[in-house]
CSV table of C-alpha atoms in Angstrom, one decimal:
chain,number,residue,atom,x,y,z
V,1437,UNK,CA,10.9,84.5,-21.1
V,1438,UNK,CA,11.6,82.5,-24.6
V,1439,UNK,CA,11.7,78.6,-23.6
V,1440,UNK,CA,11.4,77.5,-26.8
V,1441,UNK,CA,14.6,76.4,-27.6
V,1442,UNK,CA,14.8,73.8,-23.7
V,1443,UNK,CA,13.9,70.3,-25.3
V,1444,UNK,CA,15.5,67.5,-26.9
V,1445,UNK,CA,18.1,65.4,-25.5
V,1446,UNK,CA,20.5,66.8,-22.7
V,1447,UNK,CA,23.7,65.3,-22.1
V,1448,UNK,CA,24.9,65.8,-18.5
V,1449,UNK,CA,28.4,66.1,-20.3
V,1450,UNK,CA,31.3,63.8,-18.5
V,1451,UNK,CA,34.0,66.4,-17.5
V,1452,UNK,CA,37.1,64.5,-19.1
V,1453,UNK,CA,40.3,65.2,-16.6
V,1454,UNK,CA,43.6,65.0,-17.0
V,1455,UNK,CA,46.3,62.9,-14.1
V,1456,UNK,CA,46.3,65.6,-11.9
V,1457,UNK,CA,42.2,65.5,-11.8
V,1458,UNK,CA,42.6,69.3,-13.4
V,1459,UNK,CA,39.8,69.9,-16.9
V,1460,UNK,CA,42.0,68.5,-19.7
V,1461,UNK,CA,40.8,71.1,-22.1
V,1462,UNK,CA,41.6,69.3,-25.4
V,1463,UNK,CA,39.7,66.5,-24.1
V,1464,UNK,CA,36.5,68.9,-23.0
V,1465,UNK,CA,36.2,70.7,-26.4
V,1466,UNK,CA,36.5,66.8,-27.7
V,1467,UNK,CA,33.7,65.7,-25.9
V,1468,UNK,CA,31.3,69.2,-26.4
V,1469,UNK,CA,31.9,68.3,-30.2
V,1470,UNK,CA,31.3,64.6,-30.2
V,1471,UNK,CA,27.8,65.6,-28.7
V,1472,UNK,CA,27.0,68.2,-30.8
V,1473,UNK,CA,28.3,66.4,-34.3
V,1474,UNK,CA,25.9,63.5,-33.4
V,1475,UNK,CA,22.6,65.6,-33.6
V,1476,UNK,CA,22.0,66.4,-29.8
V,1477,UNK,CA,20.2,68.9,-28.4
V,1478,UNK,CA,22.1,70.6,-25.7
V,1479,UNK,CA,24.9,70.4,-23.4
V,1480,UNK,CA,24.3,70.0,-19.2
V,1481,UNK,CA,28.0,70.8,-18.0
V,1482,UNK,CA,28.6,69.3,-13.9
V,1483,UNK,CA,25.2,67.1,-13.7
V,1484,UNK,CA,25.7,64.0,-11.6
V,1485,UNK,CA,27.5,62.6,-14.1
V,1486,UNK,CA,29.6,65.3,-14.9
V,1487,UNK,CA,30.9,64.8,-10.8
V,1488,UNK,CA,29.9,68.2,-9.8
V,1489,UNK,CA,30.5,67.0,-6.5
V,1490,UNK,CA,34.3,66.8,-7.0
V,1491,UNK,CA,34.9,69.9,-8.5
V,1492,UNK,CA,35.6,73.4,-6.9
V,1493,UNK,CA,34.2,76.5,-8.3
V,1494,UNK,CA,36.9,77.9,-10.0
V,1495,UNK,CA,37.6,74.9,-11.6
V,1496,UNK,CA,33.9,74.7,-12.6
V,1497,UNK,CA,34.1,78.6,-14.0
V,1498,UNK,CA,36.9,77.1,-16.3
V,1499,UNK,CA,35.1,74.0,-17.3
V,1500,UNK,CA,32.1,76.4,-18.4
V,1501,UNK,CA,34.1,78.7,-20.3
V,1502,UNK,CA,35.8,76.1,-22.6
V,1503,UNK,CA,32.2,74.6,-23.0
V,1504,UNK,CA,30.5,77.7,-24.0
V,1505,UNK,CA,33.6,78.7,-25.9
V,1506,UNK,CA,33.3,74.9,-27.9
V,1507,UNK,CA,29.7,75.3,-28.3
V,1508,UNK,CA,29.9,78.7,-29.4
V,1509,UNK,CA,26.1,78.6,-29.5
V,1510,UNK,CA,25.3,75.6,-32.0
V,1511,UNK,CA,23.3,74.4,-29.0
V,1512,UNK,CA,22.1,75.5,-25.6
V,1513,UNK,CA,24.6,74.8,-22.6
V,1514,UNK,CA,23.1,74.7,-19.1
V,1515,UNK,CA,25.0,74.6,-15.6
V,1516,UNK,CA,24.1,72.0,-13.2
V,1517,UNK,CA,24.3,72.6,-9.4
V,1518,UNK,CA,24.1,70.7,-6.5
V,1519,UNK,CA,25.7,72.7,-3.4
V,1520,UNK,CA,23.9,71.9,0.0
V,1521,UNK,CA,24.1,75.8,1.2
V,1522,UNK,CA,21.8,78.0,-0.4
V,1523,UNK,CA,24.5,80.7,-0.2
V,1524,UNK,CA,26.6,78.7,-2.2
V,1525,UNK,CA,24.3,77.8,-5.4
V,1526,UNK,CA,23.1,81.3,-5.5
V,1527,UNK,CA,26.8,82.1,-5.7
V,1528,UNK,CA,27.0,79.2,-8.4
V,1529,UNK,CA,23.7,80.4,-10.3
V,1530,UNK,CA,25.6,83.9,-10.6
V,1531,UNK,CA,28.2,82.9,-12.0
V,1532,UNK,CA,26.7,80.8,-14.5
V,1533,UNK,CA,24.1,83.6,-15.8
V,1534,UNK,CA,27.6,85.8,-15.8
V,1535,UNK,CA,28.9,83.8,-18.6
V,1536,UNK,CA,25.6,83.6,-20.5
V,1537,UNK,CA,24.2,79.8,-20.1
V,1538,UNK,CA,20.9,78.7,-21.3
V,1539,UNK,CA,19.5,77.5,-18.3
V,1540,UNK,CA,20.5,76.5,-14.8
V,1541,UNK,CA,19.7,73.0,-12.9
V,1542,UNK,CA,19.2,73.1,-9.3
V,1543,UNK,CA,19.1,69.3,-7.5
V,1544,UNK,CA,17.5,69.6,-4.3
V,1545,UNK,CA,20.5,69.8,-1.1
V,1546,UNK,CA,21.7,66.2,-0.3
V,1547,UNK,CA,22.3,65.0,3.1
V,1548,UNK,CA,19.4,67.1,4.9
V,1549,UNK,CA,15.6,66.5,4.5
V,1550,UNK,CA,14.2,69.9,4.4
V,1551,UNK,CA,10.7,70.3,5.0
V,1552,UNK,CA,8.1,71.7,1.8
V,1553,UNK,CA,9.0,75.3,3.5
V,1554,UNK,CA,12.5,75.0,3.4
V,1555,UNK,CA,12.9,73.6,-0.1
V,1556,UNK,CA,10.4,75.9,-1.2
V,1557,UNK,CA,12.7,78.9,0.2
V,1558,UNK,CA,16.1,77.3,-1.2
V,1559,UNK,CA,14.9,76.9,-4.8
V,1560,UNK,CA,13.0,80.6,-4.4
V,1561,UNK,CA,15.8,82.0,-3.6
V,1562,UNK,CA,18.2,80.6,-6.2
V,1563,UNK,CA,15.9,81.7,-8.7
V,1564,UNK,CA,15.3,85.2,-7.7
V,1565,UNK,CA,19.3,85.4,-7.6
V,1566,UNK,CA,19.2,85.3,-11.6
V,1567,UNK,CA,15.8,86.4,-12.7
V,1568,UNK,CA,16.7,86.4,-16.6
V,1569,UNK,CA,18.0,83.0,-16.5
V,1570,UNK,CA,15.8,80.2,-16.7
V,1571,UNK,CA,16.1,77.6,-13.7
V,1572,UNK,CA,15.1,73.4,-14.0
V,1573,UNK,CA,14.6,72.1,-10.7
V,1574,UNK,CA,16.3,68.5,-10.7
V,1575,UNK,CA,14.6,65.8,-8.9
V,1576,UNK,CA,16.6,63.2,-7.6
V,1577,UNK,CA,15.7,61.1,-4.8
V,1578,UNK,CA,17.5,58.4,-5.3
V,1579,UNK,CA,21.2,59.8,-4.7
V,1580,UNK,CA,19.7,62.5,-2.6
V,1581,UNK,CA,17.1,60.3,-0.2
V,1582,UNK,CA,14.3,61.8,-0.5
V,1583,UNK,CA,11.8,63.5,-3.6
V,1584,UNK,CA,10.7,66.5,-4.3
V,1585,UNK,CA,6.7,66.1,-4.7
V,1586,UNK,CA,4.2,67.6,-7.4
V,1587,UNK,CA,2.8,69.7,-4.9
V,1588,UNK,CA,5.9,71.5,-4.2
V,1589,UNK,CA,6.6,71.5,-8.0
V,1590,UNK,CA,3.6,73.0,-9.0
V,1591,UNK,CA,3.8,75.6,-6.5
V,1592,UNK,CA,7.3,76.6,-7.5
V,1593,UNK,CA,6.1,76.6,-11.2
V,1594,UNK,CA,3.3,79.1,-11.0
V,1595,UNK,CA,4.8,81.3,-8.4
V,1596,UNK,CA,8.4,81.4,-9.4
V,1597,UNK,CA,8.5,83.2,-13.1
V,1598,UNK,CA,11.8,81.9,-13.9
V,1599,UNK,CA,11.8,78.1,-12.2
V,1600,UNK,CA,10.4,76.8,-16.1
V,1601,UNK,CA,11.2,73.2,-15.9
V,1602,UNK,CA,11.9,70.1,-14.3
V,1603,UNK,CA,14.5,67.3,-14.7
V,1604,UNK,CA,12.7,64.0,-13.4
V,1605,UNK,CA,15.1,61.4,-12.3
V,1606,UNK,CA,12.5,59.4,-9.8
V,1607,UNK,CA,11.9,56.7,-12.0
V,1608,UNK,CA,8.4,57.1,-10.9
V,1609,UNK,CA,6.8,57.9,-14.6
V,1610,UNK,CA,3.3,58.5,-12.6
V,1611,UNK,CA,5.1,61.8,-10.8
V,1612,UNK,CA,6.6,62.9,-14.7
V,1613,UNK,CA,3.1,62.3,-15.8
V,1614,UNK,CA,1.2,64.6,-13.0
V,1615,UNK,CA,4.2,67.5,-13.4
V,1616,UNK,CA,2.9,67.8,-17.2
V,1617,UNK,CA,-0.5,67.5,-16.1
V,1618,UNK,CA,-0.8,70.2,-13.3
V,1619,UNK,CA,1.8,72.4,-15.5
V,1620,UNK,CA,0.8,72.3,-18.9
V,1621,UNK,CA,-1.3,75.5,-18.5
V,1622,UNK,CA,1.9,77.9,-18.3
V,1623,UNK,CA,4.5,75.5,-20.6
V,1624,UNK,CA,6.4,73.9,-17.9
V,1625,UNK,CA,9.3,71.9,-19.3
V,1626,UNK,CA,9.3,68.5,-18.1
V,1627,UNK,CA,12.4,66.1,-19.1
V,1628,UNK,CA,12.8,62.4,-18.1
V,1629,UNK,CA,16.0,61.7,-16.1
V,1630,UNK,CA,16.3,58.1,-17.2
V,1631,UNK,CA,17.9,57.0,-19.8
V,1632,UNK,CA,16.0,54.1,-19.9
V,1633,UNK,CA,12.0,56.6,-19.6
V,1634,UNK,CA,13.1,58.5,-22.2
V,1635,UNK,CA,10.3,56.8,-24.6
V,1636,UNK,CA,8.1,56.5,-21.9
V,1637,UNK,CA,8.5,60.1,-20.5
V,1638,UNK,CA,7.6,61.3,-24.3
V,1639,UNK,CA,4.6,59.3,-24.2
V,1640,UNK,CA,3.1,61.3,-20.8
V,1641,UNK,CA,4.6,64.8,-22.2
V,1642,UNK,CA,7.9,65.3,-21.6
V,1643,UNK,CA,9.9,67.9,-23.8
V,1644,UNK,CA,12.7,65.3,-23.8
V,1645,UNK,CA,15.5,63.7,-21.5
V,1646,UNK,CA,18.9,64.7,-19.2
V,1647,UNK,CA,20.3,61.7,-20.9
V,1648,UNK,CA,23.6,59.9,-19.9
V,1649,UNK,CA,23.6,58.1,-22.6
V,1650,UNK,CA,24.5,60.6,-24.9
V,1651,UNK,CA,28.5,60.6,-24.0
V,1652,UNK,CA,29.0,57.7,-25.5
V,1653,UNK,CA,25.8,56.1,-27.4
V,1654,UNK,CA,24.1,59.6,-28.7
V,1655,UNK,CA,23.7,57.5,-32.2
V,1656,UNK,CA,20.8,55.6,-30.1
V,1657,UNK,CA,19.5,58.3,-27.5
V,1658,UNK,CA,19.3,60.5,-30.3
V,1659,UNK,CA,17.2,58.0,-32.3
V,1660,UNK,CA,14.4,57.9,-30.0
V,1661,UNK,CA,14.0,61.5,-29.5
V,1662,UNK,CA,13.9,62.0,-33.1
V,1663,UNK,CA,11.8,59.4,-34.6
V,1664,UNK,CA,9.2,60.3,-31.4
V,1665,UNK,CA,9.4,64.0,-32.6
V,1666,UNK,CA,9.1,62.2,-36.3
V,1667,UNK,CA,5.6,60.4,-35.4
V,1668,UNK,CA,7.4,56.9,-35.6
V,1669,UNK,CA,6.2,55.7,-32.5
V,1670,UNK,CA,7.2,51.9,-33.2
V,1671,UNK,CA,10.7,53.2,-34.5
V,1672,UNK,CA,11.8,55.0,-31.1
V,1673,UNK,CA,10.3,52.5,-28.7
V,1674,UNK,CA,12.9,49.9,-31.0
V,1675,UNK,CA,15.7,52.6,-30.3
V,1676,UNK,CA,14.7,52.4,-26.8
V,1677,UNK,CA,14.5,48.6,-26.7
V,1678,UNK,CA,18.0,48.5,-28.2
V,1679,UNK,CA,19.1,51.1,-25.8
V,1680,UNK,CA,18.0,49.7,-22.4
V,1681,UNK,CA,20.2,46.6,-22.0
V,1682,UNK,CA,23.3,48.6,-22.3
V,1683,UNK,CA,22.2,50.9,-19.9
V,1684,UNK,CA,21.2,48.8,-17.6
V,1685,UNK,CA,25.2,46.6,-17.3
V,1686,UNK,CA,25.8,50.3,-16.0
V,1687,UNK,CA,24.4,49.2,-12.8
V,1688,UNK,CA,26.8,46.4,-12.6
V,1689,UNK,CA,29.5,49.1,-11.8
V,1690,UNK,CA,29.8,51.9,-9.3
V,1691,UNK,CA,28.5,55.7,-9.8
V,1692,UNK,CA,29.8,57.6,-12.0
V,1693,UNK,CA,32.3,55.6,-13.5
V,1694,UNK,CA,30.3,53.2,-15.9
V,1695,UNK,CA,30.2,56.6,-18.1
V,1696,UNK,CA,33.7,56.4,-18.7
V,1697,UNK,CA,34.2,52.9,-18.9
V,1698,UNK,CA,31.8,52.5,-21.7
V,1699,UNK,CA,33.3,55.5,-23.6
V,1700,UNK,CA,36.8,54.2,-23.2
V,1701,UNK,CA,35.0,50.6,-24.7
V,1702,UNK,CA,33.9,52.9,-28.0
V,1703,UNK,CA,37.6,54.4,-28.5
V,1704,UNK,CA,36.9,57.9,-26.2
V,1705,UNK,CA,39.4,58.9,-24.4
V,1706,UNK,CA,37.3,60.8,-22.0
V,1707,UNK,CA,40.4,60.2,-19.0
V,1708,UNK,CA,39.3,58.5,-15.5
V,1709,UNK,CA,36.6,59.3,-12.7
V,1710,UNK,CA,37.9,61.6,-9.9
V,1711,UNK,CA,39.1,59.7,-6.7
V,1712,UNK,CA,38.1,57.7,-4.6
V,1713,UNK,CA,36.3,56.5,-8.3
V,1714,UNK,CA,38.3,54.0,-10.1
V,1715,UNK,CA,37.6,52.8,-13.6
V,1716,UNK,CA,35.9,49.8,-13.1
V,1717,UNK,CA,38.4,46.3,-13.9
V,1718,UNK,CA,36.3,43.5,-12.8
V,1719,UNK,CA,36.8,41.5,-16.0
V,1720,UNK,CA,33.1,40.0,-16.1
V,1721,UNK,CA,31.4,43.0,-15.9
V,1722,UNK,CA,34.0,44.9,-18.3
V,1723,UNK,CA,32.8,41.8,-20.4
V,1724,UNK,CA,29.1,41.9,-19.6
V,1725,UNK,CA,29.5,46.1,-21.1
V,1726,UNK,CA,31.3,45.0,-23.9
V,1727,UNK,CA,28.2,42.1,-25.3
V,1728,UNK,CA,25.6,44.5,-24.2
V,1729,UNK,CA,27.6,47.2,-26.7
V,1730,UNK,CA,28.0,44.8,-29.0
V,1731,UNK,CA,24.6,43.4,-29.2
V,1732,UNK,CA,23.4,47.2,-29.6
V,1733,UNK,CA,25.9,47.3,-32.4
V,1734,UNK,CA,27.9,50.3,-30.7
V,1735,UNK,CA,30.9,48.2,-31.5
């Protein structure tokens, strides 16, 4: 199976909606372009960002469509899922290889805590569902509650032909740096899942980050993948330097919706989150994005 192409920076694509929280499809292709025009790598449609979680399936089908459609193979699109029932995201996973992505992204269920076993099962039998397609397990444990470890990684990686890479959202960069490790041997593809790693996740291996960032700042995400891939080590940790303080104010507001906010700062009209998400109105911390933005010279 070619893997050649699954690097770079990722953008977990915000799915822009219209006032009846249906994919405003104008607004989609808008957003597929503003990330490909601005040197990016490849699309991730319904990542954690992209509210999978709000979104049924055959509104997801249709979201896919127009983003393979815009794409129309300039670069890689990948489907993110994050069902709980293993039924349901080899259902997902089918659907996904039906209309030709690059790659799938399985996060591990949320609510339950399955055991090594269980989780070793679920992400066995997602894979097996679409053997042609390759699969990135996505570790999350932060909106999930619990990790996946190595071990388990490892296992899946050198037993499961198609499971060829791993989105690391931990924040733990010894974890990203022992998935190379233990994986190197068979060209496991390890991204950082933090915006603010992506330097550092470089530095231990990684092929590149699932970044956020890249909705509505891909000018500077894009810089530090590039001039890291360029040799200029000092050049991308600067991007990364410059990078950081604006992505961190996205704390000061809720998940998702700091995404949006930001992007609406810049002139996007990327629409609102999906309820019970508002776009965020405290004045101070609308104020605190804006001098972060600023100071990053995004406007």
């Amino acid at each position: 199976m070619n893997t050649d192409y699954i690097k770079g920076v990722i953008v977990p694509i915000i799915t822009v909606i219209d006032e009846n929280e249906k994919i405003d499809e104008a607004g989609q292709r808008r957003q597929v372009d503003y990330i490909i025009d601005n040197g990016l790598q490849g699309i991730l449609a319904f990542g954690s960002n992209g509210e999978f979680y709000q979104i049924e399936e055959d509104e997801m089908e249709r979201g896919l469509s127009i983003m393979i459609d815009e794409a129309a193979g300039r670069v890689p699109v990948y489907f993110g899922i994050g069902a709980i029932n293993t039924k349901k995201c080899i259902r997902l996973a089918k659907m996904a290889a039906s209309h030709g992505v690059s790659g799938i992204s399985v996060l591990q269920p949320m609510f339950l805590k399955p055991t090594a076993d269980e989780l070793k099962a679920h992400f066995t039998a997602i894979a097996e569902a679409v053997p042609d397609t390759p699969v990135l397990l996505y570790n999350n444990p932060g909106r999930v509650g619990y990790g996946l470890t190595a071990d388990l990684i490892t296992e899946l990686a050198h037993t499961v032909p198609n499971i060829v890479g791993l989105k690391d959202t931990s924040g733990d960069i010894t974890l990203t740096e022992e998935c190379v490790r233990r994986n190197r041997d068979i060209g496991f593809k390890v991204f950082g899942g933090k915006d603010t790693l992506l330097y550092a996740s470089l530095c231990v291996g990684a092929v590149g980050g699932v970044c956020t960032a890249g909705n509505f700042m891909p000018e500077l995400i894009g810089d530090i993948y590039r001039k890291f891939t360029a040799g200029d080590r000092e050049g991308a940790l600067e991007a990364q330097f410059r990078l950081n303080p604006v992505r961190l104010a996205m704390d000061k507001s809720s998940f998702p919706v700091a995404a949006k906010d930001m992007a609406a700062i810049r002139g996007m009209n990327v629409g609102k989150p999906y309820l019970p998400s508002l776009p965020t109105t405290n004045e101070k911390t609308l104020q605190l994005f804006r001098d972060m933005m600023k100071q990053a010279g995004l406007i």
